[in-house]
Structure formats: structure tokens, C-alpha cells
Amino acid sequence: MYQLRNALHFCVDHHGRGLDWCIAIEAGDDVEEVVKGGRVLYQLKHRATGVTMSDYSTDLWKTLRIWAHSVTNKQLDLDETDLFLLTTADLTPDSAGYLLQPVASGVRDEDQALKALEAARKASTSQDNKKAYEAFDKLSADERRAMLGQIQVIGNAPDVDEVEKLLLERVVSAVGHAYAKPLLQRLEGWFYQRTIRQLRTDEMDAITGDEFDHVFTDLRNQFRPENLPIDEDIAVLKPDPSDYASMTFVRQLELIDIGKTRVGIAVRDYIRAFTQRSRWSDDNLLCDVRPHALK
């Protein structure tokens, strides 16, 4: 869920800056962005409050193992790839992760970070990190420096609930406070289904900027004052007419003998309309709460 919600946030963030990008889950990494001029790989770690990431942390070394393995096997072009480790954990001061924060942090020092990693690898006997150490050992000195040059570590990153709040802030600018949550629920629903499709295909079926723009724009337009959203899950409902045989309108249709097919269509349309109207009501979409409605 943390991967999905962050990936959606990346999409929304990119949406305001153009369409020349695409995003995939569990492709090159937890989340992979392909942007103009290269790509960005994200490793995401969601941890409990109070957890810290030190030079010996498994989260750090498992991430380094993945990237080191890709470098060794020529699967990663460091000249065209940025590497991000986002963790909700705090970074131990002067640890490698702390020293690999973005330049804007004012503490970035790749040489000291490399020394810290090499010292931790030499001192540690952790079996959990054994494969990571072996992958790190296979890198030449130049490869280690080049890889660390592309790594940025973000500590104390927003957790899954905080990412939702960030998404709501962005959506508010599109439809206002009253409709932000209903729109976000529908956007997340589409995104999760779309991601499932991407994960189940053998090819790179990434979400493109054009595709996301079409979906986001369509949803935003559905929440204009003159419109109401039609939800896909409701639009495809196929109820069993026999479950509604006792309803008055069904009995009336049977009395005039219009046929089972047309009765089935009537039941289907009734259930879809009733369910959609109920959801509109639950989401407070049937009453216009904007200022002009109060005049």
C-alpha cells in the first residue's frame, strides 16, 4: 500500500509539470519512473515510529544489494539513473544514509558515506546482510563511488497516512475541499486496478503521463457543478433478477408480460441507479455546498 500510494503521489506531482513520463510498480524497482533524460528508481521502506536506520540496518543493505547486483550485471546505467531510498525511519547522525541525503540537506558527503559503509561491512557479522555484503564486495572502488554518487536517501519520509494527506492537498486545488476526498477515492480505485493490470503483464505496461492526464482530467470534470461522477464498479453491476422478484415494480412488469429479458434489464438499471445515487448521497455530492448555492 505504501508503494502504491507513493507511486500515485509521484503521478500527481508529475501531472502539473508535463506529460513526458511514465511510472511502473515492481519493474526496475519498488517504483520506477522513466522521465526525459533518464529514469529514477525508488526503494520504499515503511517502518514503525521510533525506528532508526544505521550503517548496519538490513533495510539499507538490502537496498544496496539490489542496486549493486544491477551494476555488476550491467542492468543499471548509472549515468542515466537516479537512485532513491525513502524510509519513514530516522537516519542515525553521521551514518552512510545520513551522509547520502540530497545536496539541499547541507550534510551530503559521499566519501565519508563510502567509508562508513566499508567500515560497517568489515565489522559486521550479520547473516541477514550476508548476501548484501557479498554483492557490495563485487563492486570495484570506482563502481562503489559511482553508485553512491547517484543515491539519495530520504529519512523520516511521510508514512502511508501522511502521503494520503499530501494527495488530498493536491486534489483540493483541482476540485476544492468539498469534493477532494470523493475524487481521491475514485482516483485511487482506478490507480490500484491499473497497477494490478500492469503487474499481471509480462511487458512494461507503465502508466504514462498521457494516460494519467486523461483519467485525472475526466474525474475532475465529473465533479464540476453541472456533473456527477459515474463509478465504473457500479456501471458494470449485473444483479440476479430473481433476487428482486418480490419488488413491486418487478411484479408490475411481470403482470404486463414484457418478457424475462426486459425485466432483467429493468432490474439491472434500477440497482445501478439506486446504488449510484446512494453513493452520491454518502459522498455529499447531491447538495451543492459551494458559496453560490447559498445565495
PDB file of C-alpha atoms in Angstrom:
ATOM      1  CA  MET A   1       0.000   0.000   0.000  1.00  0.00           C
ATOM      2  CA  TYR A   2       2.891   2.351   0.739  1.00  0.00           C
ATOM      3  CA  GLN A   3       4.355   1.669  -2.705  1.00  0.00           C
ATOM      4  CA  LEU A   4       1.035   2.246  -4.446  1.00  0.00           C
ATOM      5  CA  ARG A   5       0.164   5.414  -2.601  1.00  0.00           C
ATOM      6  CA  ASN A   6       3.626   6.891  -3.153  1.00  0.00           C
ATOM      7  CA  ALA A   7       3.528   5.956  -6.831  1.00  0.00           C
ATOM      8  CA  LEU A   8       0.173   7.728  -7.169  1.00  0.00           C
ATOM      9  CA  HIS A   9       1.632  10.766  -5.430  1.00  0.00           C
ATOM     10  CA  PHE A  10       4.524  10.742  -7.904  1.00  0.00           C
ATOM     11  CA  CYS A  11       1.959  10.687 -10.746  1.00  0.00           C
ATOM     12  CA  VAL A  12       0.000  13.618  -9.322  1.00  0.00           C
ATOM     13  CA  ASP A  13       3.225  15.532  -8.729  1.00  0.00           C
ATOM     14  CA  HIS A  14       4.415  14.946 -12.307  1.00  0.00           C
ATOM     15  CA  HIS A  15       0.988  15.823 -13.724  1.00  0.00           C
ATOM     16  CA  GLY A  16       1.458  19.500 -13.005  1.00  0.00           C
ATOM     17  CA  ARG A  17       4.795  19.601 -14.837  1.00  0.00           C
ATOM     18  CA  GLY A  18       4.076  17.924 -18.163  1.00  0.00           C
ATOM     19  CA  LEU A  19       3.216  14.576 -19.742  1.00  0.00           C
ATOM     20  CA  ASP A  20       6.604  13.204 -20.804  1.00  0.00           C
ATOM     21  CA  TRP A  21       6.957  10.495 -18.129  1.00  0.00           C
ATOM     22  CA  CYS A  22       5.758   7.059 -17.097  1.00  0.00           C
ATOM     23  CA  ILE A  23       5.647   5.119 -13.835  1.00  0.00           C
ATOM     24  CA  ALA A  24       5.604   1.387 -13.055  1.00  0.00           C
ATOM     25  CA  ILE A  25       5.411  -0.674  -9.854  1.00  0.00           C
ATOM     26  CA  GLU A  26       7.826  -3.564  -9.226  1.00  0.00           C
ATOM     27  CA  ALA A  27       9.523  -3.083 -12.583  1.00  0.00           C
ATOM     28  CA  GLY A  28      13.099  -1.867 -12.231  1.00  0.00           C
ATOM     29  CA  ASP A  29      12.498  -1.372  -8.503  1.00  0.00           C
ATOM     30  CA  ASP A  30       9.709  -0.799  -5.959  1.00  0.00           C
ATOM     31  CA  VAL A  31       8.710   2.165  -8.109  1.00  0.00           C
ATOM     32  CA  GLU A  32      10.329   3.120 -11.400  1.00  0.00           C
ATOM     33  CA  GLU A  33       9.949   6.465 -13.142  1.00  0.00           C
ATOM     34  CA  VAL A  34      11.041   6.973 -16.716  1.00  0.00           C
ATOM     35  CA  VAL A  35      11.490  10.671 -17.361  1.00  0.00           C
ATOM     36  CA  LYS A  36      13.093  12.789 -20.030  1.00  0.00           C
ATOM     37  CA  GLY A  37      16.813  12.168 -19.920  1.00  0.00           C
ATOM     38  CA  GLY A  38      16.792   9.025 -17.789  1.00  0.00           C
ATOM     39  CA  ARG A  39      14.978   7.148 -15.075  1.00  0.00           C
ATOM     40  CA  VAL A  40      14.533   7.175 -11.309  1.00  0.00           C
ATOM     41  CA  LEU A  41      14.401   4.044  -9.140  1.00  0.00           C
ATOM     42  CA  TYR A  42      12.814   4.111  -5.693  1.00  0.00           C
ATOM     43  CA  GLN A  43      13.215   1.741  -2.774  1.00  0.00           C
ATOM     44  CA  LEU A  44      10.498   2.383  -0.162  1.00  0.00           C
ATOM     45  CA  LYS A  45      10.670   1.340   3.493  1.00  0.00           C
ATOM     46  CA  HIS A  46       7.708   1.841   5.854  1.00  0.00           C
ATOM     47  CA  ARG A  47       8.716   1.390   9.485  1.00  0.00           C
ATOM     48  CA  ALA A  48       7.189   1.987  12.908  1.00  0.00           C
ATOM     49  CA  THR A  49       7.635   5.291  14.722  1.00  0.00           C
ATOM     50  CA  GLY A  50      10.948   5.496  16.524  1.00  0.00           C
ATOM     51  CA  VAL A  51      12.854   3.125  14.217  1.00  0.00           C
ATOM     52  CA  THR A  52      16.248   4.358  13.049  1.00  0.00           C
ATOM     53  CA  MET A  53      18.371   3.359  10.068  1.00  0.00           C
ATOM     54  CA  SER A  54      22.066   2.909  10.861  1.00  0.00           C
ATOM     55  CA  ASP A  55      25.071   1.620   8.908  1.00  0.00           C
ATOM     56  CA  TYR A  56      24.130  -1.920   9.921  1.00  0.00           C
ATOM     57  CA  SER A  57      20.407  -1.747   9.102  1.00  0.00           C
ATOM     58  CA  THR A  58      19.052  -4.519   6.918  1.00  0.00           C
ATOM     59  CA  ASP A  59      16.850  -2.020   5.063  1.00  0.00           C
ATOM     60  CA  LEU A  60      19.946  -0.140   3.938  1.00  0.00           C
ATOM     61  CA  TRP A  61      21.971  -3.186   2.943  1.00  0.00           C
ATOM     62  CA  LYS A  62      19.122  -4.961   1.136  1.00  0.00           C
ATOM     63  CA  THR A  63      18.670  -1.833  -0.939  1.00  0.00           C
ATOM     64  CA  LEU A  64      22.393  -1.651  -1.689  1.00  0.00           C
ATOM     65  CA  ARG A  65      22.376  -5.354  -2.620  1.00  0.00           C
ATOM     66  CA  ILE A  66      19.670  -4.785  -5.249  1.00  0.00           C
ATOM     67  CA  TRP A  67      21.462  -1.834  -6.795  1.00  0.00           C
ATOM     68  CA  ALA A  68      24.941  -3.381  -6.560  1.00  0.00           C
ATOM     69  CA  HIS A  69      23.683  -6.561  -8.232  1.00  0.00           C
ATOM     70  CA  SER A  70      22.230  -4.473 -11.082  1.00  0.00           C
ATOM     71  CA  VAL A  71      25.513  -2.588 -11.501  1.00  0.00           C
ATOM     72  CA  THR A  72      27.565  -5.791 -11.548  1.00  0.00           C
ATOM     73  CA  ASN A  73      25.282  -7.390 -14.126  1.00  0.00           C
ATOM     74  CA  LYS A  74      25.221  -4.279 -16.348  1.00  0.00           C
ATOM     75  CA  GLN A  75      21.481  -3.816 -15.771  1.00  0.00           C
ATOM     76  CA  LEU A  76      21.876  -0.313 -14.416  1.00  0.00           C
ATOM     77  CA  ASP A  77      23.285   2.655 -16.323  1.00  0.00           C
ATOM     78  CA  LEU A  78      24.407   4.956 -13.521  1.00  0.00           C
ATOM     79  CA  ASP A  79      24.909   7.854 -15.931  1.00  0.00           C
ATOM     80  CA  GLU A  80      21.183   7.899 -16.655  1.00  0.00           C
ATOM     81  CA  THR A  81      19.667   6.629 -13.396  1.00  0.00           C
ATOM     82  CA  ASP A  82      18.968   8.305 -10.051  1.00  0.00           C
ATOM     83  CA  LEU A  83      18.562   6.026  -7.030  1.00  0.00           C
ATOM     84  CA  PHE A  84      16.293   6.988  -4.130  1.00  0.00           C
ATOM     85  CA  LEU A  85      15.826   5.233  -0.794  1.00  0.00           C
ATOM     86  CA  LEU A  86      12.761   6.593   1.006  1.00  0.00           C
ATOM     87  CA  THR A  87      12.280   5.409   4.572  1.00  0.00           C
ATOM     88  CA  THR A  88       9.946   6.509   7.330  1.00  0.00           C
ATOM     89  CA  ALA A  89      12.755   5.670   9.774  1.00  0.00           C
ATOM     90  CA  ASP A  90      15.039   8.322  11.211  1.00  0.00           C
ATOM     91  CA  LEU A  91      18.642   8.417   9.978  1.00  0.00           C
ATOM     92  CA  THR A  92      21.393   7.876  12.537  1.00  0.00           C
ATOM     93  CA  PRO A  93      23.583  11.030  12.577  1.00  0.00           C
ATOM     94  CA  ASP A  94      26.783  10.668  10.529  1.00  0.00           C
ATOM     95  CA  SER A  95      25.687   7.283   9.190  1.00  0.00           C
ATOM     96  CA  ALA A  96      26.001   6.499   5.485  1.00  0.00           C
ATOM     97  CA  GLY A  97      22.288   7.133   4.948  1.00  0.00           C
ATOM     98  CA  TYR A  98      22.523  10.454   6.776  1.00  0.00           C
ATOM     99  CA  LEU A  99      25.518  11.466   4.636  1.00  0.00           C
ATOM    100  CA  LEU A 100      23.734  10.496   1.405  1.00  0.00           C
ATOM    101  CA  GLN A 101      20.833  12.885   1.875  1.00  0.00           C
ATOM    102  CA  PRO A 102      20.173  15.303  -1.012  1.00  0.00           C
ATOM    103  CA  VAL A 103      22.597  18.188  -1.501  1.00  0.00           C
ATOM    104  CA  ALA A 104      19.982  20.615  -0.180  1.00  0.00           C
ATOM    105  CA  SER A 105      20.320  18.993   3.268  1.00  0.00           C
ATOM    106  CA  GLY A 106      23.777  20.530   3.634  1.00  0.00           C
ATOM    107  CA  VAL A 107      25.256  17.316   5.074  1.00  0.00           C
ATOM    108  CA  ARG A 108      25.893  15.251   1.933  1.00  0.00           C
ATOM    109  CA  ASP A 109      29.365  13.704   1.867  1.00  0.00           C
ATOM    110  CA  GLU A 110      29.744  10.733  -0.477  1.00  0.00           C
ATOM    111  CA  ASP A 111      33.364   9.996   0.512  1.00  0.00           C
ATOM    112  CA  GLN A 112      32.514   9.754   4.205  1.00  0.00           C
ATOM    113  CA  ALA A 113      29.423   7.701   3.391  1.00  0.00           C
ATOM    114  CA  LEU A 114      31.564   5.191   1.495  1.00  0.00           C
ATOM    115  CA  LYS A 115      33.999   4.946   4.403  1.00  0.00           C
ATOM    116  CA  ALA A 116      31.103   4.347   6.805  1.00  0.00           C
ATOM    117  CA  LEU A 117      29.715   1.552   4.618  1.00  0.00           C
ATOM    118  CA  GLU A 118      33.088  -0.125   4.204  1.00  0.00           C
ATOM    119  CA  ALA A 119      33.723   0.059   7.954  1.00  0.00           C
ATOM    120  CA  ALA A 120      30.293  -1.430   8.727  1.00  0.00           C
ATOM    121  CA  ARG A 121      30.799  -4.198   6.203  1.00  0.00           C
ATOM    122  CA  LYS A 122      34.191  -5.066   7.744  1.00  0.00           C
ATOM    123  CA  ALA A 123      32.911  -5.025  11.335  1.00  0.00           C
ATOM    124  CA  SER A 124      29.574  -6.761  10.851  1.00  0.00           C
ATOM    125  CA  THR A 125      28.936 -10.500  11.019  1.00  0.00           C
ATOM    126  CA  SER A 126      25.201 -10.201  10.317  1.00  0.00           C
ATOM    127  CA  GLN A 127      23.822 -13.222   8.487  1.00  0.00           C
ATOM    128  CA  ASP A 128      20.803 -11.165   7.380  1.00  0.00           C
ATOM    129  CA  ASN A 129      23.144  -8.879   5.456  1.00  0.00           C
ATOM    130  CA  LYS A 130      25.499 -11.573   4.168  1.00  0.00           C
ATOM    131  CA  LYS A 131      24.242 -11.545   0.562  1.00  0.00           C
ATOM    132  CA  ALA A 132      24.270  -7.760   0.538  1.00  0.00           C
ATOM    133  CA  TYR A 133      27.872  -7.682   1.724  1.00  0.00           C
ATOM    134  CA  GLU A 134      28.835 -10.164  -0.975  1.00  0.00           C
ATOM    135  CA  ALA A 135      27.159  -8.024  -3.654  1.00  0.00           C
ATOM    136  CA  PHE A 136      28.918  -4.935  -2.300  1.00  0.00           C
ATOM    137  CA  ASP A 137      32.284  -6.735  -2.341  1.00  0.00           C
ATOM    138  CA  LYS A 138      31.899  -7.492  -6.058  1.00  0.00           C
ATOM    139  CA  LEU A 139      31.874  -3.795  -6.900  1.00  0.00           C
ATOM    140  CA  SER A 140      35.137  -2.138  -7.807  1.00  0.00           C
ATOM    141  CA  ALA A 141      36.172   1.007  -5.946  1.00  0.00           C
ATOM    142  CA  ASP A 142      35.090   3.130  -8.919  1.00  0.00           C
ATOM    143  CA  GLU A 143      31.717   1.364  -9.136  1.00  0.00           C
ATOM    144  CA  ARG A 144      31.078   1.940  -5.448  1.00  0.00           C
ATOM    145  CA  ARG A 145      31.816   5.643  -5.769  1.00  0.00           C
ATOM    146  CA  ALA A 146      29.722   5.919  -8.925  1.00  0.00           C
ATOM    147  CA  MET A 147      26.767   4.131  -7.323  1.00  0.00           C
ATOM    148  CA  LEU A 148      26.869   6.265  -4.177  1.00  0.00           C
ATOM    149  CA  GLY A 149      27.040   9.344  -6.369  1.00  0.00           C
ATOM    150  CA  GLN A 150      23.569   8.505  -7.698  1.00  0.00           C
ATOM    151  CA  ILE A 151      21.992   7.511  -4.362  1.00  0.00           C
ATOM    152  CA  GLN A 152      19.839   9.918  -2.370  1.00  0.00           C
ATOM    153  CA  VAL A 153      18.424   8.826   0.990  1.00  0.00           C
ATOM    154  CA  ILE A 154      15.273  10.453   2.354  1.00  0.00           C
ATOM    155  CA  GLY A 155      14.804   9.757   6.055  1.00  0.00           C
ATOM    156  CA  ASN A 156      11.709  10.420   8.139  1.00  0.00           C
ATOM    157  CA  ALA A 157       9.690  10.290   4.897  1.00  0.00           C
ATOM    158  CA  PRO A 158       5.905  10.714   5.073  1.00  0.00           C
ATOM    159  CA  ASP A 159       4.178   7.495   6.143  1.00  0.00           C
ATOM    160  CA  VAL A 160       1.216   5.975   4.332  1.00  0.00           C
ATOM    161  CA  ASP A 161      -1.319   8.231   6.094  1.00  0.00           C
ATOM    162  CA  GLU A 162       0.750  11.357   5.561  1.00  0.00           C
ATOM    163  CA  VAL A 163       1.070  10.557   1.850  1.00  0.00           C
ATOM    164  CA  GLU A 164      -2.730  10.430   1.682  1.00  0.00           C
ATOM    165  CA  LYS A 165      -2.859  13.919   3.201  1.00  0.00           C
ATOM    166  CA  LEU A 166      -0.366  15.141   0.595  1.00  0.00           C
ATOM    167  CA  LEU A 167      -2.564  13.678  -2.139  1.00  0.00           C
ATOM    168  CA  LEU A 168      -5.633  15.389  -0.721  1.00  0.00           C
ATOM    169  CA  GLU A 169      -3.798  18.719  -0.724  1.00  0.00           C
ATOM    170  CA  ARG A 170      -3.062  18.335  -4.419  1.00  0.00           C
ATOM    171  CA  VAL A 171      -6.598  17.242  -5.271  1.00  0.00           C
ATOM    172  CA  VAL A 172      -8.100  20.169  -3.346  1.00  0.00           C
ATOM    173  CA  SER A 173      -6.518  22.519  -5.863  1.00  0.00           C
ATOM    174  CA  ALA A 174      -8.420  20.717  -8.637  1.00  0.00           C
ATOM    175  CA  VAL A 175     -11.939  20.395  -7.180  1.00  0.00           C
ATOM    176  CA  GLY A 176     -11.996  22.182  -3.813  1.00  0.00           C
ATOM    177  CA  HIS A 177     -12.267  20.826  -0.284  1.00  0.00           C
ATOM    178  CA  ALA A 178     -15.845  19.530  -0.553  1.00  0.00           C
ATOM    179  CA  TYR A 179     -15.079  17.090  -3.372  1.00  0.00           C
ATOM    180  CA  ALA A 180     -11.414  16.269  -2.752  1.00  0.00           C
ATOM    181  CA  LYS A 181     -11.957  13.056  -0.793  1.00  0.00           C
ATOM    182  CA  PRO A 182     -14.570  11.531  -3.161  1.00  0.00           C
ATOM    183  CA  LEU A 183     -12.350  12.315  -6.154  1.00  0.00           C
ATOM    184  CA  LEU A 184      -9.271  10.849  -4.450  1.00  0.00           C
ATOM    185  CA  GLN A 185     -11.160   7.662  -3.576  1.00  0.00           C
ATOM    186  CA  ARG A 186     -12.067   7.189  -7.224  1.00  0.00           C
ATOM    187  CA  LEU A 187      -8.570   8.086  -8.415  1.00  0.00           C
ATOM    188  CA  GLU A 188      -7.039   5.564  -6.016  1.00  0.00           C
ATOM    189  CA  GLY A 189      -9.542   2.933  -7.127  1.00  0.00           C
ATOM    190  CA  TRP A 190      -8.571   3.410 -10.757  1.00  0.00           C
ATOM    191  CA  PHE A 191      -4.870   3.502  -9.920  1.00  0.00           C
ATOM    192  CA  TYR A 192      -4.926   0.260  -7.924  1.00  0.00           C
ATOM    193  CA  GLN A 193      -6.829  -1.579 -10.664  1.00  0.00           C
ATOM    194  CA  ARG A 194      -4.483  -0.147 -13.285  1.00  0.00           C
ATOM    195  CA  THR A 195      -1.457  -1.247 -11.259  1.00  0.00           C
ATOM    196  CA  ILE A 196      -2.854  -4.771 -10.931  1.00  0.00           C
ATOM    197  CA  ARG A 197      -3.102  -4.889 -14.723  1.00  0.00           C
ATOM    198  CA  GLN A 198       0.493  -3.701 -15.031  1.00  0.00           C
ATOM    199  CA  LEU A 199       1.753  -6.286 -12.538  1.00  0.00           C
ATOM    200  CA  ARG A 200      -0.001  -9.143 -14.343  1.00  0.00           C
ATOM    201  CA  THR A 201       1.505  -8.488 -17.751  1.00  0.00           C
ATOM    202  CA  ASP A 202       4.902  -9.705 -18.878  1.00  0.00           C
ATOM    203  CA  GLU A 203       5.591  -6.485 -20.734  1.00  0.00           C
ATOM    204  CA  MET A 204       6.358  -2.982 -19.487  1.00  0.00           C
ATOM    205  CA  ASP A 205       2.774  -1.691 -19.203  1.00  0.00           C
ATOM    206  CA  ALA A 206       3.715   1.511 -17.379  1.00  0.00           C
ATOM    207  CA  ILE A 207       1.251   4.282 -16.557  1.00  0.00           C
ATOM    208  CA  THR A 208       2.069   7.117 -18.936  1.00  0.00           C
ATOM    209  CA  GLY A 209       1.691  10.832 -18.453  1.00  0.00           C
ATOM    210  CA  ASP A 210      -0.891  10.989 -21.247  1.00  0.00           C
ATOM    211  CA  GLU A 211      -2.937   8.181 -19.712  1.00  0.00           C
ATOM    212  CA  PHE A 212      -2.884   9.724 -16.240  1.00  0.00           C
ATOM    213  CA  ASP A 213      -3.796  13.143 -17.624  1.00  0.00           C
ATOM    214  CA  HIS A 214      -6.821  11.674 -19.394  1.00  0.00           C
ATOM    215  CA  VAL A 215      -8.064   9.885 -16.259  1.00  0.00           C
ATOM    216  CA  PHE A 216      -7.394  12.754 -13.866  1.00  0.00           C
ATOM    217  CA  THR A 217      -8.973  15.336 -16.170  1.00  0.00           C
ATOM    218  CA  ASP A 218     -12.047  13.157 -16.715  1.00  0.00           C
ATOM    219  CA  LEU A 219     -12.515  12.646 -12.963  1.00  0.00           C
ATOM    220  CA  ARG A 220     -12.042  16.338 -12.263  1.00  0.00           C
ATOM    221  CA  ASN A 221     -14.666  17.228 -14.864  1.00  0.00           C
ATOM    222  CA  GLN A 222     -17.129  14.797 -13.288  1.00  0.00           C
ATOM    223  CA  PHE A 223     -17.040  16.910 -10.147  1.00  0.00           C
ATOM    224  CA  ARG A 224     -17.990  20.167 -11.815  1.00  0.00           C
ATOM    225  CA  PRO A 225     -21.235  21.803 -10.560  1.00  0.00           C
ATOM    226  CA  GLU A 226     -23.278  20.504 -13.514  1.00  0.00           C
ATOM    227  CA  ASN A 227     -21.951  16.923 -13.338  1.00  0.00           C
ATOM    228  CA  LEU A 228     -21.984  13.853 -11.111  1.00  0.00           C
ATOM    229  CA  PRO A 229     -19.430  11.008 -11.311  1.00  0.00           C
ATOM    230  CA  ILE A 230     -20.381   7.640 -12.764  1.00  0.00           C
ATOM    231  CA  ASP A 231     -18.420   4.949 -10.930  1.00  0.00           C
ATOM    232  CA  GLU A 232     -17.114   2.077 -13.024  1.00  0.00           C
ATOM    233  CA  ASP A 233     -17.746  -0.604 -10.397  1.00  0.00           C
ATOM    234  CA  ILE A 234     -21.418   0.392 -10.265  1.00  0.00           C
ATOM    235  CA  ALA A 235     -21.788   0.827 -14.028  1.00  0.00           C
ATOM    236  CA  VAL A 236     -20.938  -2.853 -14.561  1.00  0.00           C
ATOM    237  CA  LEU A 237     -23.151  -4.340 -11.829  1.00  0.00           C
ATOM    238  CA  LYS A 238     -25.136  -7.392 -13.030  1.00  0.00           C
ATOM    239  CA  PRO A 239     -27.670  -8.312 -10.339  1.00  0.00           C
ATOM    240  CA  ASP A 240     -29.659 -11.559 -10.467  1.00  0.00           C
ATOM    241  CA  PRO A 241     -33.308 -10.612 -11.284  1.00  0.00           C
ATOM    242  CA  SER A 242     -34.597 -13.497  -9.149  1.00  0.00           C
ATOM    243  CA  ASP A 243     -33.216 -11.766  -6.058  1.00  0.00           C
ATOM    244  CA  TYR A 244     -35.625  -8.880  -6.659  1.00  0.00           C
ATOM    245  CA  ALA A 245     -38.724 -10.823  -7.763  1.00  0.00           C
ATOM    246  CA  SER A 246     -40.788  -9.568  -4.820  1.00  0.00           C
ATOM    247  CA  MET A 247     -40.241  -5.874  -5.575  1.00  0.00           C
ATOM    248  CA  THR A 248     -43.369  -4.023  -6.664  1.00  0.00           C
ATOM    249  CA  PHE A 249     -42.041  -2.761  -9.980  1.00  0.00           C
ATOM    250  CA  VAL A 250     -40.854  -6.251 -10.952  1.00  0.00           C
ATOM    251  CA  ARG A 251     -44.266  -7.756 -10.201  1.00  0.00           C
ATOM    252  CA  GLN A 252     -45.928  -4.978 -12.214  1.00  0.00           C
ATOM    253  CA  LEU A 253     -43.677  -5.700 -15.203  1.00  0.00           C
ATOM    254  CA  GLU A 254     -44.484  -9.392 -14.976  1.00  0.00           C
ATOM    255  CA  LEU A 255     -48.224  -8.610 -14.955  1.00  0.00           C
ATOM    256  CA  ILE A 256     -47.956  -6.944 -18.353  1.00  0.00           C
ATOM    257  CA  ASP A 257     -45.835  -9.853 -19.587  1.00  0.00           C
ATOM    258  CA  ILE A 258     -42.948  -7.916 -21.135  1.00  0.00           C
ATOM    259  CA  GLY A 259     -40.583 -10.900 -21.000  1.00  0.00           C
ATOM    260  CA  LYS A 260     -37.748 -12.025 -18.741  1.00  0.00           C
ATOM    261  CA  THR A 261     -35.043 -10.258 -20.748  1.00  0.00           C
ATOM    262  CA  ARG A 262     -36.628  -6.840 -20.376  1.00  0.00           C
ATOM    263  CA  VAL A 263     -37.398  -7.483 -16.700  1.00  0.00           C
ATOM    264  CA  GLY A 264     -33.723  -8.342 -16.203  1.00  0.00           C
ATOM    265  CA  ILE A 265     -32.683  -5.091 -17.893  1.00  0.00           C
ATOM    266  CA  ALA A 266     -35.097  -3.116 -15.700  1.00  0.00           C
ATOM    267  CA  VAL A 267     -33.743  -4.737 -12.529  1.00  0.00           C
ATOM    268  CA  ARG A 268     -30.165  -4.093 -13.639  1.00  0.00           C
ATOM    269  CA  ASP A 269     -30.829  -0.421 -14.374  1.00  0.00           C
ATOM    270  CA  TYR A 270     -32.758   0.047 -11.136  1.00  0.00           C
ATOM    271  CA  ILE A 271     -29.978  -1.461  -8.994  1.00  0.00           C
ATOM    272  CA  ARG A 272     -27.280   0.527 -10.776  1.00  0.00           C
ATOM    273  CA  ALA A 273     -29.220   3.790 -10.403  1.00  0.00           C
ATOM    274  CA  PHE A 274     -30.116   3.119  -6.758  1.00  0.00           C
ATOM    275  CA  THR A 275     -26.543   2.166  -5.840  1.00  0.00           C
ATOM    276  CA  GLN A 276     -25.029   5.135  -7.664  1.00  0.00           C
ATOM    277  CA  ARG A 277     -27.488   7.561  -6.093  1.00  0.00           C
ATOM    278  CA  SER A 278     -26.732   6.120  -2.648  1.00  0.00           C
ATOM    279  CA  ARG A 279     -23.017   6.637  -3.174  1.00  0.00           C
ATOM    280  CA  TRP A 280     -23.575  10.199  -4.337  1.00  0.00           C
ATOM    281  CA  SER A 281     -25.549  10.785  -1.159  1.00  0.00           C
ATOM    282  CA  ASP A 282     -22.890   9.175   1.054  1.00  0.00           C
ATOM    283  CA  ASP A 283     -20.245  11.385  -0.568  1.00  0.00           C
ATOM    284  CA  ASN A 284     -22.407  14.522  -0.122  1.00  0.00           C
ATOM    285  CA  LEU A 285     -22.447  15.158  -3.852  1.00  0.00           C
ATOM    286  CA  LEU A 286     -26.190  15.774  -4.231  1.00  0.00           C
ATOM    287  CA  CYS A 287     -26.141  19.118  -2.434  1.00  0.00           C
ATOM    288  CA  ASP A 288     -24.013  21.901  -3.865  1.00  0.00           C
ATOM    289  CA  VAL A 289     -22.239  23.331  -0.827  1.00  0.00           C
ATOM    290  CA  ARG A 290     -20.296  25.989  -2.696  1.00  0.00           C
ATOM    291  CA  PRO A 291     -20.991  29.692  -1.914  1.00  0.00           C
ATOM    292  CA  HIS A 292     -23.144  30.428  -4.979  1.00  0.00           C
ATOM    293  CA  ALA A 293     -25.599  27.713  -3.858  1.00  0.00           C
ATOM    294  CA  LEU A 294     -26.292  29.626  -0.650  1.00  0.00           C
ATOM    295  CA  LYS A 295     -27.316  32.875  -2.353  1.00  0.00           C
TER     296      LYS A 295
END
